[in-house]
Amino acid sequence: MADISVHIGDLHLKNPVAAASGCFGYGTEYEDFIDLGKLGAIFVKGITGSKREGNPSPRMVETSSGMLNSVGLQNKGIDYFISDIYPEIQHYNTHIIVNVSGSTIEEYVMVAEKLNDLEKIPAIELNISCPNVKEGGMMFGTHCPSAIEVTTAVRKVYHKTLIVKLSPNVTSISEFARAVEGAGADAVSLINTLLGMAIDAETQEPVLATVTGGLSGPAIKPVALRMVWEVYNSVKIPVIGIGGIMNATDAIEFMLAGATAVQIGTANFIDPRVTVKVINGIEDYLVKKDITDVNDLVGALKIPGQL
Amino acid sequence: MKKQIHDFQIIANRRVNEEYFVLSLSGNRQLPEIKPGQFVQVRVDNAPNTFLRRPFSVYDVDYKKNILYLLIQIVGEGTRILSELKKGEILNLIYPLGNSFSLPDGEKALLIGGGVGVAPLMLLGRWLKEQKKEPVFLFGFRNYGLLVDIDLFTGFGKVHIATDDGSTGEKGLVTQHSFLRKVTGDISMVYTCGPDVMMKAVALWAEKKDIPCEASLENTMACGFGACLCCAQETVHGILHVCTDGPVFNTKELIWQI
C-alpha cells in the first residue's frame, strides 16, 4: 500500500484530494453521497465579514466542457458561520479549510482573526481571486502590491496555515505566487476561475445577469496545468492544483506539473462522489506504476531532452 | 429523504408528440418515496456539448412496478440525445431532489399547467386523489398536436384545455379560460407549473381570489442539491435557491423577475 499522505505547510493531509471552495457548500450537501472523512480536506464556501446576497439570476450558464458562474460570494457572514455552521461541521474527520474573502483589507483581517480562534479550522485559503464581486476579490489578486498588502496583513493576525488562492486573470501568475510567498503565505492554490462571458445571439444579450462570470470545468484544465507548472518552478512553498479535474488521471497530471495536492470543484456537481473516486484512482495508479509515496509524483514531469 | 445516485435502465421511451417524450426508468433497488414536485438530475452521456446534468420534474411513479417516469421536452442537444435513447440503455440519476407541493385545506384543488409544465402535475394529481382530494386540471398548449396524456390526467380529475390556436379546447391563454370565471369559493388551492409569464398570471389571479397558490419553478442549476448556489430566486425572504428551497414556492413569497 502506497503512502498517499501529503503536507501543506504544517498541515498533514491523509491524501492529496480536497474539495474546492464554492463547489462543495459546507460539506453537508455531500453527506448523502460520500464519507467526508475520506477526503484530504474540504475547502468550504467563501466567507466574508458580513452577509452577502450574491448576484441576481441568471448566475450560471453551461459552456463547452465547462460552466460560467457569477454567484458572487453569497454567504451569511463570518459570525453566522461561527455560530451556526461551525458547530455542525467540526466533527468531520477531515480538515475544514475556510475560504476567506472581502472587499477591504480590514474585512479579510477581521475574518481571518476570528477564524484563528476556531480550534477545528487548521488553515484558511485567502481568496484574492473571485471574479464575481464588484469590489475587492479579484482586485487584490490582479494587482501585485495589493496581493502583497492583503497577505501581509492577514499573516500578522493568522497563525495557522495560510494558503493564498491565485487568479489566472493576470499576465504572470508566477509573479503573484512569489509575491505572496514573500508576504508569508504557506502555500498557494491555483487557479481560480477564468473571467469569461456568454452571449445569446438570438436576444443579443449577455446570458449572465452580471455580463461576465468565472469559467470552470475541463475547459480550463490546460491553462491551469500550465500555470501550476510555472508556479511550481517559481516558488518553494507547496502548490495546490485546481482547474477542471474530472478524474484521477487529471489529478495525477496536476501532481506531475508540481501540485502537492489538488482541489476538485465543478466535477462534484456532475458526480457528487468524484472526490472519493479520484482518491481510489490515485492509489491504483501508484500501485500500477510501483510508486510507494505519492510525493514522488510532485513535479515529476519528464520533459524529453531535459535532465 | 436521503439523496441517492444510481443507474436506471430505460424500460420504454414513448414519444408523446412532436416535442415531448416519456422515459420509463427502472433501477435495481426499490424506489424511495418521491413526493409530487420533486425532481431528478439526469446525466446525459455521449453528448460532447452537454457538460452538466439536466433537471427534470418527476412525472409519475409506479411503486408496484418500481418505475419512475419523466416527461421531457426536446429543447436542445441534451434533451434531443435523451429522446433518442433506446430500451435497455442506462441513465444515471441523482434523486429525489427538492421540496414538494403541500396538501390543500379543502377538497378541491386547481392544477394549472402550461406545456411541459404539466409534468409535476401528474404525480401531484395522483397524490391528491389518493389523499381523497378532488384535483381539477387546466392546461395550456400551443395546439392540439402538443397535448400530453390527457387520458391519464382524466383518471385523476376533470381536464380543461386552452390552446393558442384554438385547435382544441378554448382558444387563448389558460388565464382567459372560461373555467376560471366560473370558479366560486370551492377551490382551496391552486398549483401551477409552466412558463414564468403564465405562472405569474396564475399567481395574480389566485391572489385576487384569495386562494393560496404554489408554483414549481425552473432555473439554471449546476448541482441540484444546494452546493453551487446558481439557481437563485428572489423572494420576500431574500435570495433563495430553487433546488433546495424549492422548486415549489408559495407564490406570495416570490418576487417575479418578469
Coordinates of C-alpha atoms in Angstrom, one line a residue:
Chain A
M1 CA 0.0 0.0 0.0
A2 CA 1.5 3.3 -1.1
D3 CA 1.7 6.3 1.2
I4 CA -0.7 8.9 -0.1
S5 CA -0.4 11.5 2.6
V6 CA 1.0 14.9 1.9
H7 CA 1.9 18.1 3.7
I8 CA 0.8 21.6 3.0
G9 CA 2.9 23.7 5.4
D10 CA 2.3 22.3 8.9
L11 CA -0.9 20.6 7.7
H12 CA -0.9 16.9 7.2
L13 CA -3.4 15.7 4.7
K14 CA -4.3 12.0 4.6
N15 CA -4.4 12.2 0.9
P16 CA -3.9 14.9 -1.7
V17 CA -7.5 15.2 -2.7
A18 CA -9.6 18.1 -1.4
A19 CA -13.0 19.6 -2.4
A20 CA -12.8 23.1 -3.8
S21 CA -14.4 26.1 -2.3
G22 CA -17.6 27.3 -3.9
C23 CA -18.4 23.8 -5.2
F24 CA -18.9 21.9 -2.0
G25 CA -21.0 24.1 0.2
Y26 CA -20.0 23.3 3.8
G27 CA -19.7 19.6 3.1
T28 CA -23.1 18.8 4.5
E29 CA -24.6 19.0 1.0
Y30 CA -22.5 15.9 0.1
E31 CA -23.1 13.8 3.2
D32 CA -25.7 11.6 1.5
F33 CA -23.3 10.7 -1.2
I34 CA -19.8 10.1 0.3
D35 CA -18.0 9.6 3.6
L36 CA -16.5 13.1 4.0
G37 CA -13.8 11.6 6.3
K38 CA -12.2 10.1 3.3
L39 CA -11.2 13.5 1.9
G40 CA -7.8 15.1 2.3
A41 CA -9.6 18.4 3.1
I42 CA -12.7 20.4 2.4
F43 CA -12.4 24.0 1.4
V44 CA -15.7 25.4 2.4
K45 CA -17.7 28.1 0.6
G46 CA -16.1 31.6 0.7
I47 CA -16.9 33.6 3.8
T48 CA -16.9 37.4 4.1
G49 CA -17.2 39.8 7.0
S50 CA -20.9 40.3 6.7
K51 CA -23.8 38.7 4.9
R52 CA -23.8 38.8 1.1
E53 CA -26.9 38.1 -1.0
G54 CA -24.8 37.3 -4.1
N55 CA -25.7 38.3 -7.7
P56 CA -29.0 38.3 -9.5
S57 CA -30.2 35.4 -11.7
P58 CA -29.2 34.0 -14.1
R59 CA -26.0 33.1 -12.3
M60 CA -24.9 30.2 -14.4
V61 CA -24.6 29.1 -18.0
E62 CA -23.2 25.9 -19.4
T63 CA -20.4 26.3 -21.9
S64 CA -18.3 23.9 -24.0
S65 CA -16.8 21.5 -21.5
G66 CA -17.5 23.8 -18.6
M67 CA -19.6 26.4 -17.0
L68 CA -19.6 30.1 -16.2
N69 CA -20.9 31.3 -12.9
S70 CA -21.5 34.6 -11.2
V71 CA -22.7 33.5 -7.8
G72 CA -20.9 36.4 -6.2
L73 CA -19.8 35.0 -2.8
Q74 CA -23.3 34.5 -1.4
N75 CA -22.9 33.7 2.3
K76 CA -24.2 34.7 5.6
G77 CA -21.0 36.2 7.0
I78 CA -18.3 35.1 9.5
D79 CA -20.4 35.4 12.7
Y80 CA -23.2 33.2 11.3
F81 CA -20.5 30.7 10.2
I82 CA -19.1 30.6 13.7
S83 CA -22.4 30.4 15.5
D84 CA -24.4 28.1 13.1
I85 CA -22.3 26.3 10.7
Y86 CA -19.0 25.5 12.5
P87 CA -20.8 23.5 15.3
E88 CA -22.4 21.4 12.6
I89 CA -19.3 20.5 10.7
Q90 CA -16.4 20.5 13.2
H91 CA -16.9 16.8 13.8
Y92 CA -15.8 15.9 10.3
N93 CA -12.9 13.6 10.2
T94 CA -11.1 15.7 7.7
H95 CA -9.5 19.2 7.6
I96 CA -12.0 22.0 7.2
I97 CA -10.3 24.9 5.5
V98 CA -12.2 28.2 5.2
N99 CA -12.0 30.3 2.1
V100 CA -11.8 33.9 3.2
S101 CA -12.9 36.8 1.0
G102 CA -13.6 40.5 1.4
S103 CA -13.9 43.9 -0.1
T104 CA -11.2 45.6 2.0
I105 CA -8.0 44.5 3.8
E106 CA -9.8 45.2 7.1
E107 CA -12.5 42.8 6.2
Y108 CA -10.0 40.0 5.3
V109 CA -8.1 40.6 8.5
M110 CA -11.3 40.6 10.6
V111 CA -12.5 37.3 9.2
A112 CA -9.0 35.7 9.5
E113 CA -8.7 36.9 13.1
K114 CA -12.0 35.3 14.0
L115 CA -11.1 32.0 12.3
N116 CA -7.7 31.9 14.0
D117 CA -9.6 31.1 17.3
L118 CA -11.5 28.2 15.9
E119 CA -9.8 25.0 17.0
K120 CA -11.0 22.8 14.2
I121 CA -10.1 25.1 11.4
P122 CA -6.4 24.4 10.8
A123 CA -6.0 26.6 7.8
I124 CA -7.6 29.3 5.6
E125 CA -7.5 30.0 1.9
L126 CA -7.3 33.7 1.2
N127 CA -9.5 34.3 -1.8
I128 CA -7.9 37.2 -3.7
S129 CA -9.2 35.9 -7.0
C130 CA -13.0 35.9 -7.0
P131 CA -14.0 37.5 -10.3
N132 CA -17.7 37.9 -9.4
V133 CA -17.8 40.7 -6.9
K134 CA -17.7 44.4 -7.7
E135 CA -15.3 45.5 -5.0
G136 CA -12.2 43.7 -3.7
G137 CA -12.0 40.0 -4.6
M138 CA -10.0 39.7 -7.8
M139 CA -8.8 43.3 -7.5
F140 CA -6.4 42.1 -4.8
G141 CA -5.3 39.1 -6.9
T142 CA -4.6 41.0 -10.1
H143 CA -2.6 43.9 -8.7
C144 CA 0.6 42.7 -7.2
P145 CA 1.1 45.3 -4.5
S146 CA -2.4 44.7 -3.2
A147 CA -1.8 40.9 -3.1
I148 CA 1.3 41.6 -1.0
E149 CA -0.5 44.0 1.2
V150 CA -3.5 41.8 2.0
T151 CA -1.4 38.7 2.5
T152 CA 1.0 40.6 4.8
A153 CA -1.9 42.0 6.9
V154 CA -3.6 38.6 7.3
R155 CA -0.3 36.9 8.1
K156 CA 0.1 39.2 11.0
V157 CA -3.1 38.0 12.7
Y158 CA -3.4 34.5 11.4
H159 CA -1.1 32.0 13.0
K160 CA -2.0 28.7 11.3
T161 CA -1.6 27.5 7.7
L162 CA -2.2 30.3 5.3
I163 CA -3.0 29.4 1.7
V164 CA -3.5 32.1 -0.9
K165 CA -5.7 31.3 -3.9
L166 CA -4.4 32.9 -7.0
S167 CA -6.2 34.4 -10.0
P168 CA -5.4 33.2 -13.5
N169 CA -6.5 36.6 -14.9
V170 CA -3.0 38.0 -14.8
T171 CA -0.1 38.2 -17.2
S172 CA 2.4 36.3 -15.0
I173 CA 0.9 34.2 -12.2
S174 CA 4.4 33.3 -11.0
E175 CA 5.0 36.9 -10.1
F176 CA 2.0 36.8 -7.8
A177 CA 3.0 33.4 -6.4
R178 CA 6.4 34.7 -5.5
A179 CA 4.9 37.9 -4.1
V180 CA 2.5 36.1 -1.7
E181 CA 5.3 33.7 -0.7
G182 CA 7.4 36.6 0.2
A183 CA 4.5 38.1 2.2
G184 CA 4.2 34.9 4.3
A185 CA 1.9 32.5 2.6
D186 CA 2.5 28.9 3.5
A187 CA 1.1 27.6 0.2
V188 CA -0.7 28.8 -3.0
S189 CA -3.7 27.3 -4.6
L190 CA -4.5 27.8 -8.3
I191 CA -6.3 28.5 -10.4
N192 CA -9.5 30.3 -9.5
T193 CA -12.0 30.7 -12.4
L194 CA -11.0 32.4 -15.7
L195 CA -13.0 35.5 -16.4
G196 CA -15.3 34.9 -19.3
M197 CA -18.7 35.7 -20.8
A198 CA -21.5 34.1 -22.8
I199 CA -23.8 35.9 -25.3
D200 CA -27.2 34.8 -26.6
A201 CA -27.2 35.7 -30.3
E202 CA -31.0 35.4 -30.5
T203 CA -31.7 38.1 -27.9
Q204 CA -28.3 39.8 -28.5
E205 CA -28.0 39.9 -24.7
P206 CA -25.4 38.6 -22.3
V207 CA -26.6 35.3 -20.7
L208 CA -25.4 36.1 -17.2
A209 CA -27.1 38.9 -15.2
T210 CA -23.6 40.3 -14.4
V211 CA -22.5 40.1 -18.0
T212 CA -19.2 38.4 -17.1
G213 CA -18.5 35.4 -14.9
G214 CA -15.9 32.8 -13.9
L215 CA -15.2 29.9 -16.2
S216 CA -14.6 26.4 -14.7
G217 CA -14.6 22.8 -15.7
P218 CA -12.4 20.8 -18.1
A219 CA -12.3 23.7 -20.5
I220 CA -9.7 25.5 -18.2
K221 CA -7.6 22.4 -17.4
P222 CA -4.8 23.1 -19.9
V223 CA -4.4 26.7 -18.7
A224 CA -4.5 25.5 -15.1
L225 CA -1.8 22.8 -15.7
R226 CA 0.5 25.3 -17.4
M227 CA 0.1 27.8 -14.5
V228 CA 0.7 25.1 -11.8
W229 CA 3.8 24.1 -13.6
E230 CA 5.1 27.7 -13.9
V231 CA 4.3 28.4 -10.3
Y232 CA 5.9 25.2 -9.1
N233 CA 9.1 26.2 -10.8
S234 CA 9.0 29.7 -9.2
V235 CA 8.3 29.2 -5.5
K236 CA 9.4 26.9 -2.7
I237 CA 6.0 26.7 -0.9
P238 CA 3.6 23.9 -1.8
V239 CA 1.2 24.4 -4.7
I240 CA -2.4 23.1 -4.7
G241 CA -3.6 22.5 -8.2
I242 CA -7.2 23.4 -9.2
G243 CA -8.9 23.6 -12.6
G244 CA -11.2 21.1 -14.4
I245 CA -10.2 17.9 -12.6
M246 CA -12.8 15.3 -13.5
N247 CA -10.9 12.1 -12.6
A248 CA -7.8 10.6 -11.1
T249 CA -5.8 11.0 -14.3
D250 CA -6.4 14.7 -14.3
A251 CA -5.4 14.9 -10.7
I252 CA -2.2 13.0 -11.4
E253 CA -1.4 15.3 -14.2
F254 CA -1.6 18.3 -11.8
M255 CA 0.8 16.5 -9.4
L256 CA 3.2 15.8 -12.2
A257 CA 3.1 19.5 -13.0
G258 CA 4.0 20.3 -9.5
A259 CA 0.9 20.2 -7.3
T260 CA 1.4 18.7 -3.9
A261 CA -2.4 18.4 -3.5
V262 CA -5.4 19.1 -5.7
Q263 CA -8.9 20.5 -5.3
I264 CA -11.9 19.2 -7.2
G265 CA -14.6 21.7 -7.9
T266 CA -17.1 21.7 -10.8
A267 CA -16.9 17.9 -11.2
N268 CA -18.7 17.5 -7.9
F269 CA -21.8 18.9 -9.5
I270 CA -22.0 16.2 -12.0
D271 CA -20.7 13.4 -9.8
P272 CA -21.0 14.1 -6.1
R273 CA -18.9 11.0 -5.4
V274 CA -16.0 12.1 -7.7
T275 CA -13.6 13.1 -4.9
V276 CA -13.6 9.6 -3.5
K277 CA -13.2 8.1 -6.9
V278 CA -10.1 10.3 -7.6
I279 CA -8.5 9.1 -4.3
N280 CA -9.1 5.5 -5.2
G281 CA -7.8 6.2 -8.7
I282 CA -4.6 7.7 -7.5
E283 CA -3.9 4.7 -5.3
D284 CA -4.5 2.4 -8.2
Y285 CA -2.1 4.4 -10.3
L286 CA 0.7 4.3 -7.7
V287 CA 0.3 0.5 -7.5
K288 CA 0.4 0.2 -11.2
K289 CA 3.5 2.4 -11.5
D290 CA 5.1 0.8 -8.5
I291 CA 5.4 4.1 -6.7
T292 CA 5.4 3.9 -2.9
D293 CA 5.0 7.5 -2.0
V294 CA 2.6 9.9 -3.7
N295 CA 5.0 12.8 -3.0
D296 CA 7.3 11.2 -5.6
L297 CA 4.8 12.4 -8.3
V298 CA 5.0 16.0 -7.3
G299 CA 6.8 17.9 -10.1
A300 CA 8.0 14.6 -11.6
L301 CA 7.1 15.8 -15.1
K302 CA 9.6 14.3 -17.6
I303 CA 10.4 16.7 -20.4
P304 CA 12.2 14.8 -23.2
G305 CA 15.7 16.2 -23.8
Q306 CA 15.9 17.8 -20.4
L307 CA 17.6 16.1 -17.4
Chain B
M1 CA -35.2 11.7 2.4
K2 CA -31.7 10.7 1.6
K3 CA -30.5 11.7 -1.8
Q4 CA -29.2 8.9 -4.0
I5 CA -27.2 8.5 -7.2
H6 CA -28.0 5.4 -9.2
D7 CA -28.1 3.9 -12.7
F8 CA -31.5 3.2 -14.1
Q9 CA -32.4 1.1 -17.1
I10 CA -34.7 2.5 -19.7
I11 CA -37.8 0.3 -19.8
A12 CA -39.5 2.4 -22.5
N13 CA -39.1 5.6 -24.4
R14 CA -42.5 6.7 -25.5
R15 CA -43.0 9.6 -28.0
V16 CA -45.9 11.6 -26.7
N17 CA -46.0 14.2 -29.5
E18 CA -43.6 16.0 -31.9
E19 CA -41.7 17.7 -29.0
Y20 CA -42.3 15.5 -25.9
F21 CA -41.4 12.0 -24.8
V22 CA -41.7 10.0 -21.7
L23 CA -38.9 7.9 -20.3
S24 CA -39.8 4.9 -18.1
L25 CA -36.9 4.1 -15.8
S26 CA -36.3 1.2 -13.5
G27 CA -33.4 0.6 -11.1
N28 CA -32.1 -2.4 -9.2
R29 CA -33.5 -1.2 -5.9
Q30 CA -36.9 -0.2 -4.7
L31 CA -37.6 3.4 -5.3
P32 CA -37.8 5.6 -2.2
E33 CA -40.8 7.7 -1.7
I34 CA -40.8 10.5 -4.2
K35 CA -43.1 13.4 -3.4
P36 CA -45.0 15.4 -6.0
G37 CA -42.9 18.4 -7.1
Q38 CA -39.6 16.7 -6.5
F39 CA -37.1 16.4 -9.4
V40 CA -34.1 14.4 -10.6
Q41 CA -30.8 15.4 -12.1
V42 CA -30.1 13.3 -15.2
R43 CA -26.5 12.8 -16.6
V44 CA -26.5 12.9 -20.4
D45 CA -23.9 10.6 -21.6
N46 CA -22.2 10.6 -25.0
A47 CA -23.1 14.2 -25.5
P48 CA -20.0 16.2 -26.2
N49 CA -21.6 19.6 -25.7
T50 CA -23.6 18.7 -22.7
F51 CA -21.5 19.1 -19.6
L52 CA -23.9 19.4 -16.7
R53 CA -26.8 17.2 -15.6
R54 CA -30.3 18.2 -16.7
P55 CA -33.0 18.7 -14.1
F56 CA -36.5 17.2 -14.7
S57 CA -39.6 17.0 -12.6
V58 CA -40.8 13.5 -11.7
Y59 CA -43.8 12.9 -14.0
D60 CA -45.1 9.8 -12.2
V61 CA -44.0 6.9 -10.1
D62 CA -45.3 3.3 -10.1
Y63 CA -44.0 1.8 -6.8
K64 CA -45.5 -1.7 -7.6
K65 CA -43.7 -2.0 -10.9
N66 CA -40.8 0.1 -9.5
I67 CA -40.8 2.5 -12.4
L68 CA -40.1 6.2 -12.5
Y69 CA -41.5 8.3 -15.3
L70 CA -40.0 11.6 -16.7
L71 CA -41.9 13.8 -19.2
I72 CA -39.3 15.7 -21.3
Q73 CA -39.5 18.3 -24.0
I74 CA -36.8 18.4 -26.7
V75 CA -35.3 21.9 -26.3
G76 CA -31.6 21.4 -27.0
E77 CA -28.8 18.9 -27.7
G78 CA -29.1 17.2 -24.2
T79 CA -32.8 16.5 -24.4
R80 CA -32.5 15.5 -28.1
I81 CA -30.0 12.8 -27.1
L82 CA -32.2 11.7 -24.3
S83 CA -35.1 11.5 -26.8
E84 CA -33.1 9.0 -28.9
L85 CA -32.3 6.6 -26.1
K86 CA -33.5 3.1 -26.6
K87 CA -35.0 0.5 -24.3
G88 CA -32.2 -1.2 -22.2
E89 CA -29.9 1.8 -22.2
I90 CA -28.6 3.2 -18.9
L91 CA -29.3 6.6 -17.4
N92 CA -27.6 7.9 -14.3
L93 CA -29.9 9.9 -11.9
I94 CA -29.4 11.9 -8.7
Y95 CA -32.7 11.9 -6.8
P96 CA -35.1 12.7 -5.1
L97 CA -34.3 16.4 -5.1
G98 CA -36.1 19.5 -3.8
N99 CA -39.2 20.1 -1.8
S100 CA -42.8 19.2 -2.7
F101 CA -46.3 20.5 -3.1
S102 CA -48.3 20.8 0.1
L103 CA -51.8 19.4 0.8
P104 CA -54.8 21.7 0.4
D105 CA -57.0 22.5 3.3
G106 CA -60.2 21.9 1.4
E107 CA -61.2 19.2 -1.0
K108 CA -61.0 20.8 -4.4
A109 CA -57.7 21.9 -5.9
L110 CA -56.9 23.5 -9.3
L111 CA -53.8 22.4 -11.1
I112 CA -52.8 24.8 -13.9
G113 CA -50.0 23.7 -16.3
G114 CA -48.5 25.1 -19.5
G115 CA -46.7 22.9 -22.0
V116 CA -44.1 20.6 -20.4
G117 CA -45.0 22.3 -17.1
V118 CA -47.8 19.7 -16.8
A119 CA -45.1 17.2 -15.8
P120 CA -45.1 17.5 -12.0
L121 CA -49.0 17.8 -12.0
M122 CA -49.4 14.1 -13.0
L123 CA -47.8 12.9 -9.7
L124 CA -49.5 15.7 -7.8
G125 CA -52.9 14.7 -9.3
R126 CA -52.3 11.1 -8.3
W127 CA -51.3 12.0 -4.8
L128 CA -54.3 14.4 -4.3
K129 CA -56.7 11.7 -5.4
E130 CA -55.0 9.2 -3.0
Q131 CA -55.5 11.8 -0.3
K132 CA -59.2 11.9 -1.1
K133 CA -58.9 15.3 -2.6
E134 CA -60.5 16.5 -5.9
P135 CA -58.0 17.7 -8.4
V136 CA -59.2 19.7 -11.5
F137 CA -56.7 20.3 -14.3
L138 CA -56.5 23.4 -16.5
F139 CA -53.8 23.0 -19.2
G140 CA -52.5 25.3 -21.9
F141 CA -50.8 24.1 -25.0
R142 CA -49.8 25.7 -28.3
N143 CA -52.0 23.4 -30.3
Y144 CA -53.8 20.1 -30.4
G145 CA -50.7 18.2 -31.6
L146 CA -48.8 19.1 -28.4
L147 CA -51.4 17.7 -26.0
V148 CA -49.9 15.4 -23.3
D149 CA -51.5 12.2 -22.0
I150 CA -54.9 13.8 -21.4
D151 CA -56.5 10.4 -20.8
L152 CA -54.1 9.7 -18.0
F153 CA -54.8 13.1 -16.3
T154 CA -58.5 12.5 -16.7
G155 CA -58.1 9.4 -14.5
F156 CA -57.5 11.8 -11.5
G157 CA -59.8 14.6 -12.3
K158 CA -61.5 16.7 -15.0
V159 CA -59.2 18.3 -17.5
H160 CA -59.9 21.8 -19.1
I161 CA -57.8 22.8 -22.1
A162 CA -56.8 26.0 -23.7
T163 CA -54.7 26.2 -26.9
D164 CA -53.1 29.2 -28.6
D165 CA -54.7 28.5 -31.9
G166 CA -58.0 27.0 -30.7
S167 CA -57.4 23.7 -32.3
T168 CA -58.8 22.0 -29.2
G169 CA -60.4 23.4 -26.1
E170 CA -60.8 27.1 -25.8
K171 CA -58.7 29.5 -27.8
G172 CA -56.4 31.7 -25.7
L173 CA -54.3 31.6 -22.6
V174 CA -55.2 29.4 -19.5
T175 CA -55.8 32.6 -17.6
Q176 CA -58.5 33.5 -20.1
H177 CA -60.3 30.2 -19.8
S178 CA -64.0 30.4 -19.0
F179 CA -63.5 27.8 -16.2
L180 CA -61.7 30.4 -14.2
R181 CA -64.6 32.8 -14.5
K182 CA -66.9 30.2 -13.0
V183 CA -64.7 29.5 -10.0
T184 CA -66.6 30.1 -6.8
G185 CA -65.4 29.6 -3.3
D186 CA -64.9 25.8 -3.6
I187 CA -61.2 25.8 -4.7
S188 CA -58.9 25.7 -1.7
M189 CA -55.6 25.6 -3.5
V190 CA -54.0 26.4 -6.9
Y191 CA -50.9 24.7 -8.1
T192 CA -49.1 25.8 -11.2
C193 CA -46.1 24.9 -13.4
G194 CA -45.2 26.3 -16.8
P195 CA -43.7 29.4 -18.3
D196 CA -42.9 32.2 -15.9
V197 CA -45.4 34.6 -17.5
M198 CA -48.2 32.0 -17.1
M199 CA -47.3 31.2 -13.5
K200 CA -47.1 34.9 -12.6
A201 CA -50.6 35.5 -14.2
V202 CA -52.0 32.4 -12.4
A203 CA -50.5 33.7 -9.1
L204 CA -52.1 37.1 -9.5
W205 CA -55.4 35.5 -10.3
A206 CA -55.2 33.3 -7.2
E207 CA -54.2 36.2 -5.1
K208 CA -57.3 38.2 -6.3
K209 CA -59.5 35.2 -5.5
D210 CA -57.7 34.9 -2.1
I211 CA -56.7 31.2 -2.9
P212 CA -53.3 30.0 -1.8
C213 CA -51.1 29.2 -4.7
E214 CA -47.9 27.1 -5.1
A215 CA -45.7 27.3 -8.2
S216 CA -43.0 24.9 -9.3
L217 CA -40.1 27.0 -10.7
E218 CA -37.3 26.3 -13.1
N219 CA -33.8 27.8 -13.0
T220 CA -30.4 27.1 -14.4
M221 CA -28.7 24.8 -11.9
A222 CA -25.3 23.1 -11.9
C223 CA -25.7 20.6 -9.0
G224 CA -29.4 20.4 -7.9
F225 CA -28.6 19.8 -4.2
G226 CA -27.6 23.1 -2.8
A227 CA -23.9 23.3 -3.4
C228 CA -23.4 25.6 -6.3
L229 CA -25.9 28.3 -5.3
C230 CA -26.5 29.1 -9.0
C231 CA -30.3 28.8 -9.1
A232 CA -31.0 32.0 -7.2
Q233 CA -34.6 33.1 -6.8
E234 CA -35.6 36.4 -5.4
T235 CA -38.2 36.2 -2.7
V236 CA -39.5 38.4 0.1
H237 CA -37.1 36.5 2.4
G238 CA -34.1 37.4 0.2
I239 CA -32.4 35.2 -2.3
L240 CA -33.4 31.5 -2.0
H241 CA -32.5 28.5 -4.2
V242 CA -34.8 26.7 -6.5
C243 CA -33.1 23.3 -5.9
T244 CA -33.3 23.1 -2.1
D245 CA -35.7 25.8 -1.0
G246 CA -37.9 24.9 -4.0
P247 CA -38.7 24.0 -6.7
V248 CA -42.1 24.6 -5.1
F249 CA -42.8 28.0 -3.6
N250 CA -45.8 29.8 -2.2
T251 CA -46.3 32.5 -4.8
K252 CA -46.8 35.1 -2.1
E253 CA -43.1 34.7 -1.3
L254 CA -41.9 35.2 -4.9
I255 CA -40.5 38.3 -6.5
W256 CA -41.1 37.7 -10.2
Q257 CA -38.3 38.7 -12.5
I258 CA -40.6 39.3 -15.4

